[in-house]
PDB file of C-alpha atoms in Angstrom:
ATOM      1  CA  UNK A   1     -19.558 -14.920  20.420  1.00  0.00           C
ATOM      2  CA  UNK A   2     -21.618 -12.463  19.446  1.00  0.00           C
ATOM      3  CA  UNK A   3     -23.562 -12.674  16.413  1.00  0.00           C
ATOM      4  CA  UNK A   4     -24.930  -9.585  14.747  1.00  0.00           C
ATOM      5  CA  UNK A   5     -26.158 -10.990  11.333  1.00  0.00           C
ATOM      6  CA  UNK A   6     -27.004  -8.346   8.844  1.00  0.00           C
ATOM      7  CA  UNK A   7     -29.776  -9.145   6.728  1.00  0.00           C
ATOM      8  CA  UNK A   8     -29.706  -8.300   2.985  1.00  0.00           C
ATOM      9  CA  UNK A   9     -32.396  -5.617   2.664  1.00  0.00           C
ATOM     10  CA  UNK A  10     -30.546  -3.986   5.698  1.00  0.00           C
ATOM     11  CA  UNK A  11     -27.392  -3.797   3.835  1.00  0.00           C
ATOM     12  CA  UNK A  12     -29.098  -2.510   1.045  1.00  0.00           C
ATOM     13  CA  UNK A  13     -29.642   0.094   3.483  1.00  0.00           C
ATOM     14  CA  UNK A  14     -26.270   1.108   3.665  1.00  0.00           C
ATOM     15  CA  UNK A  15     -26.410   2.308   0.405  1.00  0.00           C
ATOM     16  CA  UNK A  16     -28.183   5.203   0.830  1.00  0.00           C
ATOM     17  CA  UNK A  17     -25.763   6.719   2.434  1.00  0.00           C
ATOM     18  CA  UNK A  18     -23.855   7.641  -1.125  1.00  0.00           C
ATOM     19  CA  UNK A  19     -26.551  10.379  -1.247  1.00  0.00           C
ATOM     20  CA  UNK A  20     -24.337  12.606   0.823  1.00  0.00           C
ATOM     21  CA  UNK A  21     -21.056  12.088  -1.618  1.00  0.00           C
ATOM     22  CA  UNK A  22     -23.115  12.416  -4.949  1.00  0.00           C
ATOM     23  CA  UNK A  23     -24.994  15.231  -3.635  1.00  0.00           C
ATOM     24  CA  UNK A  24     -21.649  17.258  -2.522  1.00  0.00           C
ATOM     25  CA  UNK A  25     -19.965  16.064  -5.972  1.00  0.00           C
ATOM     26  CA  UNK A  26     -23.281  17.879  -7.994  1.00  0.00           C
ATOM     27  CA  UNK A  27     -22.985  20.619  -5.625  1.00  0.00           C
ATOM     28  CA  UNK A  28     -19.321  21.051  -6.486  1.00  0.00           C
ATOM     29  CA  UNK A  29     -19.570  20.200  -9.913  1.00  0.00           C
ATOM     30  CA  UNK A  30     -17.128  17.318  -9.205  1.00  0.00           C
ATOM     31  CA  UNK A  31     -16.756  14.764 -12.535  1.00  0.00           C
ATOM     32  CA  UNK A  32     -16.845  11.584  -9.938  1.00  0.00           C
ATOM     33  CA  UNK A  33     -20.163  10.837  -9.855  1.00  0.00           C
ATOM     34  CA  UNK A  34     -19.539   7.563 -12.457  1.00  0.00           C
ATOM     35  CA  UNK A  35     -15.958   6.742 -10.970  1.00  0.00           C
ATOM     36  CA  UNK A  36     -17.682   6.376  -7.620  1.00  0.00           C
ATOM     37  CA  UNK A  37     -20.467   4.313  -8.607  1.00  0.00           C
ATOM     38  CA  UNK A  38     -18.264   2.205 -10.638  1.00  0.00           C
ATOM     39  CA  UNK A  39     -16.034   1.815  -7.398  1.00  0.00           C
ATOM     40  CA  UNK A  40     -18.858   1.005  -5.037  1.00  0.00           C
ATOM     41  CA  UNK A  41     -20.113  -1.530  -7.656  1.00  0.00           C
ATOM     42  CA  UNK A  42     -16.487  -3.168  -7.772  1.00  0.00           C
ATOM     43  CA  UNK A  43     -15.909  -3.232  -4.154  1.00  0.00           C
ATOM     44  CA  UNK A  44     -19.221  -4.707  -3.843  1.00  0.00           C
ATOM     45  CA  UNK A  45     -19.183  -7.651  -6.234  1.00  0.00           C
ATOM     46  CA  UNK A  46     -15.551  -8.017  -5.176  1.00  0.00           C
ATOM     47  CA  UNK A  47     -16.264  -8.233  -1.345  1.00  0.00           C
ATOM     48  CA  UNK A  48     -19.384 -10.450  -2.003  1.00  0.00           C
ATOM     49  CA  UNK A  49     -16.636 -12.571  -4.396  1.00  0.00           C
ATOM     50  CA  UNK A  50     -14.335 -12.860  -2.173  1.00  0.00           C
ATOM     51  CA  UNK A  51     -16.490 -13.818   1.078  1.00  0.00           C
ATOM     52  CA  UNK A  52     -18.097 -16.741  -0.422  1.00  0.00           C
ATOM     53  CA  UNK A  53     -14.176 -17.813  -1.676  1.00  0.00           C
ATOM     54  CA  UNK A  54     -13.107 -17.369   2.008  1.00  0.00           C
ATOM     55  CA  UNK A  55     -15.666 -19.722   3.626  1.00  0.00           C
ATOM     56  CA  UNK A  56     -14.100 -22.339   1.505  1.00  0.00           C
ATOM     57  CA  UNK A  57     -10.672 -21.546   2.046  1.00  0.00           C
ATOM     58  CA  UNK A  58     -11.190 -21.266   6.080  1.00  0.00           C
ATOM     59  CA  UNK A  59     -12.749 -24.537   5.491  1.00  0.00           C
ATOM     60  CA  UNK A  60     -10.274 -26.495   3.657  1.00  0.00           C
ATOM     61  CA  UNK A  61      -7.074 -24.428   5.657  1.00  0.00           C
ATOM     62  CA  UNK A  62      -4.463 -26.050   3.527  1.00  0.00           C
ATOM     63  CA  UNK A  63      -1.284 -24.359   4.100  1.00  0.00           C
ATOM     64  CA  UNK A  64      -0.143 -24.398   0.522  1.00  0.00           C
ATOM     65  CA  UNK A  65      -3.255 -22.683  -0.426  1.00  0.00           C
ATOM     66  CA  UNK A  66      -3.256 -20.282   1.784  1.00  0.00           C
ATOM     67  CA  UNK A  67       0.163 -19.365   1.101  1.00  0.00           C
ATOM     68  CA  UNK A  68      -0.794 -19.332  -2.551  1.00  0.00           C
ATOM     69  CA  UNK A  69      -3.461 -16.961  -1.420  1.00  0.00           C
ATOM     70  CA  UNK A  70      -1.033 -14.962   0.112  1.00  0.00           C
ATOM     71  CA  UNK A  71       0.996 -14.890  -3.167  1.00  0.00           C
ATOM     72  CA  UNK A  72      -1.825 -13.864  -5.097  1.00  0.00           C
ATOM     73  CA  UNK A  73      -2.671 -10.959  -2.874  1.00  0.00           C
ATOM     74  CA  UNK A  74       0.895  -9.900  -2.828  1.00  0.00           C
ATOM     75  CA  UNK A  75       1.231 -10.178  -6.526  1.00  0.00           C
ATOM     76  CA  UNK A  76      -2.140  -7.755  -7.142  1.00  0.00           C
ATOM     77  CA  UNK A  77      -0.910  -4.739  -4.836  1.00  0.00           C
ATOM     78  CA  UNK A  78       2.820  -4.982  -6.741  1.00  0.00           C
ATOM     79  CA  UNK A  79       0.811  -4.358 -10.115  1.00  0.00           C
ATOM     80  CA  UNK A  80      -1.601  -1.649  -8.159  1.00  0.00           C
ATOM     81  CA  UNK A  81       1.776   0.034  -6.420  1.00  0.00           C
ATOM     82  CA  UNK A  82       3.988   0.200  -9.883  1.00  0.00           C
ATOM     83  CA  UNK A  83       0.969   1.504 -11.835  1.00  0.00           C
ATOM     84  CA  UNK A  84      -0.375   3.941  -8.676  1.00  0.00           C
ATOM     85  CA  UNK A  85       3.405   5.422  -8.988  1.00  0.00           C
ATOM     86  CA  UNK A  86       3.113   5.617 -12.460  1.00  0.00           C
ATOM     87  CA  UNK A  87       6.398   3.385 -13.220  1.00  0.00           C
ATOM     88  CA  UNK A  88       6.828   0.626 -15.586  1.00  0.00           C
ATOM     89  CA  UNK A  89       6.124  -2.156 -14.794  1.00  0.00           C
ATOM     90  CA  UNK A  90       9.196  -4.027 -16.393  1.00  0.00           C
ATOM     91  CA  UNK A  91      11.437  -2.413 -14.221  1.00  0.00           C
ATOM     92  CA  UNK A  92       9.808  -2.729 -10.811  1.00  0.00           C
ATOM     93  CA  UNK A  93       7.204  -5.241 -10.734  1.00  0.00           C
ATOM     94  CA  UNK A  94       9.758  -7.895  -9.694  1.00  0.00           C
ATOM     95  CA  UNK A  95      11.825  -5.969  -7.039  1.00  0.00           C
ATOM     96  CA  UNK A  96       8.431  -4.440  -5.847  1.00  0.00           C
ATOM     97  CA  UNK A  97       6.990  -8.655  -5.335  1.00  0.00           C
ATOM     98  CA  UNK A  98       9.971  -9.329  -3.371  1.00  0.00           C
ATOM     99  CA  UNK A  99       9.894  -6.550  -1.121  1.00  0.00           C
ATOM    100  CA  UNK A 100       6.434  -6.639  -0.246  1.00  0.00           C
ATOM    101  CA  UNK A 101       6.888 -10.465   0.505  1.00  0.00           C
ATOM    102  CA  UNK A 102       9.196  -9.762   2.647  1.00  0.00           C
ATOM    103  CA  UNK A 103       7.656  -6.854   4.126  1.00  0.00           C
ATOM    104  CA  UNK A 104       4.447  -8.780   4.546  1.00  0.00           C
ATOM    105  CA  UNK A 105       5.975 -12.179   5.997  1.00  0.00           C
ATOM    106  CA  UNK A 106       8.281 -10.998   8.775  1.00  0.00           C
ATOM    107  CA  UNK A 107       5.246  -8.742  10.556  1.00  0.00           C
ATOM    108  CA  UNK A 108       2.929 -11.593   9.713  1.00  0.00           C
ATOM    109  CA  UNK A 109       4.921 -14.792  11.208  1.00  0.00           C
ATOM    110  CA  UNK A 110       5.640 -12.686  14.453  1.00  0.00           C
ATOM    111  CA  UNK A 111       2.332 -11.595  14.920  1.00  0.00           C
ATOM    112  CA  UNK A 112       0.964 -15.158  14.334  1.00  0.00           C
ATOM    113  CA  UNK A 113       4.060 -17.377  15.739  1.00  0.00           C
ATOM    114  CA  UNK A 114       4.884 -14.711  19.117  1.00  0.00           C
ATOM    115  CA  UNK A 115       2.045 -12.804  19.728  1.00  0.00           C
ATOM    116  CA  UNK A 116      -1.256 -15.224  18.966  1.00  0.00           C
ATOM    117  CA  UNK A 117       0.822 -18.300  19.071  1.00  0.00           C
ATOM    118  CA  UNK A 118      -0.765 -20.301  16.619  1.00  0.00           C
ATOM    119  CA  UNK A 119       0.094 -23.814  16.203  1.00  0.00           C
ATOM    120  CA  UNK A 120      -0.197 -23.575  12.508  1.00  0.00           C
ATOM    121  CA  UNK A 121       1.823 -20.512  11.138  1.00  0.00           C
ATOM    122  CA  UNK A 122      -0.221 -20.796   8.049  1.00  0.00           C
ATOM    123  CA  UNK A 123      -3.689 -21.240   9.556  1.00  0.00           C
ATOM    124  CA  UNK A 124      -6.133 -19.573   7.075  1.00  0.00           C
ATOM    125  CA  UNK A 125      -8.294 -17.255   9.916  1.00  0.00           C
ATOM    126  CA  UNK A 126      -5.337 -15.645  11.205  1.00  0.00           C
ATOM    127  CA  UNK A 127      -2.631 -15.234   8.127  1.00  0.00           C
ATOM    128  CA  UNK A 128      -5.631 -14.047   5.701  1.00  0.00           C
ATOM    129  CA  UNK A 129      -6.876 -11.312   7.190  1.00  0.00           C
ATOM    130  CA  UNK A 130      -3.663 -10.503   9.341  1.00  0.00           C
ATOM    131  CA  UNK A 131      -1.638 -10.417   6.295  1.00  0.00           C
ATOM    132  CA  UNK A 132      -4.329  -8.699   4.226  1.00  0.00           C
ATOM    133  CA  UNK A 133      -4.294  -5.851   6.715  1.00  0.00           C
ATOM    134  CA  UNK A 134      -0.535  -5.473   6.725  1.00  0.00           C
ATOM    135  CA  UNK A 135      -0.174  -5.966   2.830  1.00  0.00           C
ATOM    136  CA  UNK A 136      -2.886  -3.232   2.265  1.00  0.00           C
ATOM    137  CA  UNK A 137      -0.819  -0.395   4.203  1.00  0.00           C
ATOM    138  CA  UNK A 138       2.233  -1.444   2.975  1.00  0.00           C
ATOM    139  CA  UNK A 139       0.683  -0.971  -0.479  1.00  0.00           C
ATOM    140  CA  UNK A 140      -0.353   2.915   0.363  1.00  0.00           C
ATOM    141  CA  UNK A 141       2.882   3.749   2.038  1.00  0.00           C
ATOM    142  CA  UNK A 142       4.641   2.306  -0.770  1.00  0.00           C
ATOM    143  CA  UNK A 143       2.645   4.800  -3.659  1.00  0.00           C
ATOM    144  CA  UNK A 144       3.609   7.515  -1.630  1.00  0.00           C
ATOM    145  CA  UNK A 145       7.198   6.711  -0.427  1.00  0.00           C
ATOM    146  CA  UNK A 146       7.885   5.449  -4.061  1.00  0.00           C
ATOM    147  CA  UNK A 147       6.351   7.987  -5.945  1.00  0.00           C
ATOM    148  CA  UNK A 148       7.912  10.586  -3.778  1.00  0.00           C
ATOM    149  CA  UNK A 149      11.270   9.274  -4.117  1.00  0.00           C
ATOM    150  CA  UNK A 150      11.799   8.789  -7.939  1.00  0.00           C
ATOM    151  CA  UNK A 151       9.550  11.857  -8.472  1.00  0.00           C
ATOM    152  CA  UNK A 152      11.717  13.785  -5.953  1.00  0.00           C
ATOM    153  CA  UNK A 153      14.666  12.678  -8.365  1.00  0.00           C
ATOM    154  CA  UNK A 154      13.327  13.816 -11.440  1.00  0.00           C
ATOM    155  CA  UNK A 155      11.943  17.133 -10.162  1.00  0.00           C
ATOM    156  CA  UNK A 156      15.182  17.854  -8.180  1.00  0.00           C
ATOM    157  CA  UNK A 157      17.651  16.866 -11.011  1.00  0.00           C
ATOM    158  CA  UNK A 158      19.816  20.284 -10.819  1.00  0.00           C
ATOM    159  CA  UNK A 159      19.826  19.535  -6.801  1.00  0.00           C
ATOM    160  CA  UNK A 160      20.836  16.213  -7.666  1.00  0.00           C
ATOM    161  CA  UNK A 161      23.633  17.174 -10.469  1.00  0.00           C
ATOM    162  CA  UNK A 162      25.163  19.527  -8.270  1.00  0.00           C
ATOM    163  CA  UNK A 163      25.801  17.233  -5.059  1.00  0.00           C
ATOM    164  CA  UNK A 164      27.257  14.492  -7.809  1.00  0.00           C
ATOM    165  CA  UNK A 165      29.595  17.620  -9.254  1.00  0.00           C
ATOM    166  CA  UNK A 166      30.419  18.493  -5.776  1.00  0.00           C
ATOM    167  CA  UNK A 167      32.248  14.880  -5.339  1.00  0.00           C
ATOM    168  CA  UNK A 168      29.047  13.333  -3.467  1.00  0.00           C
ATOM    169  CA  UNK A 169      28.650   9.291  -4.097  1.00  0.00           C
ATOM    170  CA  UNK A 170      25.405   8.437  -5.299  1.00  0.00           C
ATOM    171  CA  UNK A 171      24.233   7.352  -2.285  1.00  0.00           C
ATOM    172  CA  UNK A 172      25.022  10.984  -0.843  1.00  0.00           C
ATOM    173  CA  UNK A 173      23.230  12.991  -3.888  1.00  0.00           C
ATOM    174  CA  UNK A 174      20.171  10.623  -2.953  1.00  0.00           C
ATOM    175  CA  UNK A 175      19.728  10.871   0.857  1.00  0.00           C
ATOM    176  CA  UNK A 176      17.901  14.082   0.817  1.00  0.00           C
ATOM    177  CA  UNK A 177      15.357  12.210  -1.618  1.00  0.00           C
ATOM    178  CA  UNK A 178      15.074   8.914   0.349  1.00  0.00           C
ATOM    179  CA  UNK A 179      14.354  11.176   3.870  1.00  0.00           C
ATOM    180  CA  UNK A 180      11.771  12.965   2.087  1.00  0.00           C
ATOM    181  CA  UNK A 181      10.357   9.709   0.892  1.00  0.00           C
ATOM    182  CA  UNK A 182      10.730   8.044   3.875  1.00  0.00           C
ATOM    183  CA  UNK A 183       8.603  10.966   5.877  1.00  0.00           C
ATOM    184  CA  UNK A 184       6.208  10.500   3.385  1.00  0.00           C
ATOM    185  CA  UNK A 185       5.607   7.163   3.451  1.00  0.00           C
ATOM    186  CA  UNK A 186       5.773   6.449   7.237  1.00  0.00           C
ATOM    187  CA  UNK A 187       4.164   9.816   8.582  1.00  0.00           C
ATOM    188  CA  UNK A 188       0.427   8.708   7.954  1.00  0.00           C
ATOM    189  CA  UNK A 189       1.145   5.490   9.911  1.00  0.00           C
ATOM    190  CA  UNK A 190       2.705   7.411  13.041  1.00  0.00           C
ATOM    191  CA  UNK A 191      -0.160  10.164  12.701  1.00  0.00           C
ATOM    192  CA  UNK A 192      -2.453   7.223  13.070  1.00  0.00           C
ATOM    193  CA  UNK A 193      -0.387   5.631  16.113  1.00  0.00           C
ATOM    194  CA  UNK A 194      -0.178   8.787  17.915  1.00  0.00           C
ATOM    195  CA  UNK A 195      -4.232   9.201  17.727  1.00  0.00           C
ATOM    196  CA  UNK A 196      -5.138   5.770  18.071  1.00  0.00           C
ATOM    197  CA  UNK A 197      -8.035   5.133  20.362  1.00  0.00           C
ATOM    198  CA  UNK A 198      -8.507   9.094  21.001  1.00  0.00           C
ATOM    199  CA  UNK A 199     -10.003  10.297  17.581  1.00  0.00           C
ATOM    200  CA  UNK A 200     -10.910   6.798  16.504  1.00  0.00           C
ATOM    201  CA  UNK A 201     -11.471   3.118  17.123  1.00  0.00           C
ATOM    202  CA  UNK A 202      -9.483   1.128  15.001  1.00  0.00           C
ATOM    203  CA  UNK A 203     -11.118  -1.701  12.439  1.00  0.00           C
ATOM    204  CA  UNK A 204      -9.409  -4.476  14.147  1.00  0.00           C
ATOM    205  CA  UNK A 205     -10.319  -3.393  17.813  1.00  0.00           C
ATOM    206  CA  UNK A 206     -13.654  -3.318  16.515  1.00  0.00           C
ATOM    207  CA  UNK A 207     -13.800  -6.247  15.070  1.00  0.00           C
ATOM    208  CA  UNK A 208     -12.521  -8.488  17.999  1.00  0.00           C
ATOM    209  CA  UNK A 209     -15.022  -6.460  20.493  1.00  0.00           C
ATOM    210  CA  UNK A 210     -18.099  -7.298  18.181  1.00  0.00           C
ATOM    211  CA  UNK A 211     -17.179 -10.634  18.080  1.00  0.00           C
ATOM    212  CA  UNK A 212     -17.811 -10.729  21.651  1.00  0.00           C
ATOM    213  CA  UNK A 213     -14.027 -10.051  23.264  1.00  0.00           C
ATOM    214  CA  UNK A 214     -12.958  -8.704  26.258  1.00  0.00           C
ATOM    215  CA  UNK A 215     -11.995  -4.739  25.511  1.00  0.00           C
ATOM    216  CA  UNK A 216      -8.417  -5.192  26.969  1.00  0.00           C
ATOM    217  CA  UNK A 217      -8.006  -8.352  24.349  1.00  0.00           C
ATOM    218  CA  UNK A 218      -9.121  -6.464  21.712  1.00  0.00           C
ATOM    219  CA  UNK A 219      -7.000  -3.529  22.877  1.00  0.00           C
ATOM    220  CA  UNK A 220      -3.692  -5.900  22.758  1.00  0.00           C
ATOM    221  CA  UNK A 221      -4.832  -7.338  19.458  1.00  0.00           C
ATOM    222  CA  UNK A 222      -4.837  -3.759  17.815  1.00  0.00           C
ATOM    223  CA  UNK A 223      -1.283  -2.624  19.394  1.00  0.00           C
ATOM    224  CA  UNK A 224       0.367  -6.034  17.569  1.00  0.00           C
ATOM    225  CA  UNK A 225      -1.240  -5.457  14.540  1.00  0.00           C
ATOM    226  CA  UNK A 226      -0.311  -1.749  14.383  1.00  0.00           C
ATOM    227  CA  UNK A 227       3.454  -2.448  15.113  1.00  0.00           C
ATOM    228  CA  UNK A 228       2.897  -5.110  12.809  1.00  0.00           C
ATOM    229  CA  UNK A 229       1.555  -2.471  10.422  1.00  0.00           C
ATOM    230  CA  UNK A 230       4.529  -0.145  11.052  1.00  0.00           C
ATOM    231  CA  UNK A 231       7.114  -2.866  10.751  1.00  0.00           C
ATOM    232  CA  UNK A 232       5.934  -3.771   7.200  1.00  0.00           C
ATOM    233  CA  UNK A 233       5.611  -0.411   5.819  1.00  0.00           C
ATOM    234  CA  UNK A 234       9.414   0.575   6.847  1.00  0.00           C
ATOM    235  CA  UNK A 235      10.728  -2.622   5.359  1.00  0.00           C
ATOM    236  CA  UNK A 236       8.943  -2.462   2.007  1.00  0.00           C
ATOM    237  CA  UNK A 237       9.749   0.941   1.302  1.00  0.00           C
ATOM    238  CA  UNK A 238      12.941   0.900   2.474  1.00  0.00           C
ATOM    239  CA  UNK A 239      13.665  -2.735   0.471  1.00  0.00           C
ATOM    240  CA  UNK A 240      12.067  -1.508  -3.082  1.00  0.00           C
ATOM    241  CA  UNK A 241      13.672   1.364  -3.421  1.00  0.00           C
ATOM    242  CA  UNK A 242      16.971  -0.046  -2.415  1.00  0.00           C
ATOM    243  CA  UNK A 243      16.335  -2.636  -5.013  1.00  0.00           C
ATOM    244  CA  UNK A 244      15.427  -0.792  -7.769  1.00  0.00           C
ATOM    245  CA  UNK A 245      18.169   1.885  -7.577  1.00  0.00           C
ATOM    246  CA  UNK A 246      20.351  -0.261  -9.966  1.00  0.00           C
ATOM    247  CA  UNK A 247      17.620  -0.587 -12.533  1.00  0.00           C
ATOM    248  CA  UNK A 248      17.071   2.974 -12.116  1.00  0.00           C
ATOM    249  CA  UNK A 249      20.114   4.503 -12.585  1.00  0.00           C
ATOM    250  CA  UNK A 250      23.205   4.185 -14.767  1.00  0.00           C
ATOM    251  CA  UNK A 251      27.198   3.856 -13.883  1.00  0.00           C
ATOM    252  CA  UNK A 252      27.280   7.469 -14.119  1.00  0.00           C
ATOM    253  CA  UNK A 253      24.394   8.444 -11.362  1.00  0.00           C
ATOM    254  CA  UNK A 254      21.687   9.250 -13.881  1.00  0.00           C
ATOM    255  CA  UNK A 255      18.410   8.538 -13.375  1.00  0.00           C
ATOM    256  CA  UNK A 256      16.823   6.685 -16.222  1.00  0.00           C
ATOM    257  CA  UNK A 257      13.810   8.484 -17.843  1.00  0.00           C
ATOM    258  CA  UNK A 258      12.969   5.320 -19.010  1.00  0.00           C
ATOM    259  CA  UNK A 259      11.242   4.199 -15.552  1.00  0.00           C
ATOM    260  CA  UNK A 260       8.388   6.307 -16.233  1.00  0.00           C
ATOM    261  CA  UNK A 261       5.636   5.282 -17.094  1.00  0.00           C
ATOM    262  CA  UNK A 262       4.373   8.895 -18.387  1.00  0.00           C
ATOM    263  CA  UNK A 263       6.342  10.494 -20.625  1.00  0.00           C
ATOM    264  CA  UNK A 264       8.389  13.293 -18.497  1.00  0.00           C
ATOM    265  CA  UNK A 265       8.104  16.472 -19.883  1.00  0.00           C
ATOM    266  CA  UNK A 266      11.181  17.760 -22.034  1.00  0.00           C
ATOM    267  CA  UNK A 267      12.986  19.517 -19.545  1.00  0.00           C
ATOM    268  CA  UNK A 268      13.014  17.311 -16.737  1.00  0.00           C
ATOM    269  CA  UNK A 269      15.907  15.354 -17.849  1.00  0.00           C
ATOM    270  CA  UNK A 270      17.566  17.456 -20.515  1.00  0.00           C
ATOM    271  CA  UNK A 271      18.417  20.754 -21.420  1.00  0.00           C
ATOM    272  CA  UNK A 272      16.228  22.674 -23.658  1.00  0.00           C
ATOM    273  CA  UNK A 273      17.735  22.988 -27.258  1.00  0.00           C
ATOM    274  CA  UNK A 274      19.275  26.028 -27.686  1.00  0.00           C
ATOM    275  CA  UNK A 275      17.855  28.553 -30.170  1.00  0.00           C
ATOM    276  CA  UNK A 276      19.168  28.633 -33.550  1.00  0.00           C
ATOM    277  CA  UNK A 277      19.841  32.456 -34.711  1.00  0.00           C
ATOM    278  CA  UNK A 278      18.587  33.193 -38.193  1.00  0.00           C
TER     279      UNK A 278
END
């Protein structure tokens, strides 16, 4: 395999690239410099720590430990998605966790078991990085899809209630919002699929080639992982929305404003109070 070690001083030189985004923030007077530097610092520390941890995880390669680490990854993604959607953890954390487990496990084990035909479905060098790639894309898609759905229902309250008043069931009244959420969640991945190889060489394909593999082999891996990612995003978005409907709507089909972490505007769920004549 091709070995391309990066010396510490060489890695440090990459931080010189921060000059450009920081210069842009100063030029446009964007209040993002502190947040950006904090994010870069967190990224560096987190990746270095996880790199050390994964060395031991790969060396041990215990199926139970690998499965436990996958669940930890799902749990972190779960909380991040719910908070990113500005929803209450108590209402969404369990359905989201279940949806992420199903949406990650199905494409992951199809990839590991059928595509690369690994002897052990929980082999650390396969399930940890591949699971992370699928889960990371599911996280982004769910933040967009779930927030689009519940935000759309909240903002389109009048249209939703009109459909109910005209005799539509809750499922029928929610269909336009489901369609909007699904499109918002899946379109970025669809756009990536349509331009892959022409606009950019994706990370997995580049990594496999840097590892010394033939480009055709790298292409096969990339095709398989993109199909796994596309499948995982569709499954998780669909499951989490449908699994949270019972918690988010009452028996009359009304959206519960208590599911939102941020207080909605007064007229988002109820009519403004009538003016009192003197």
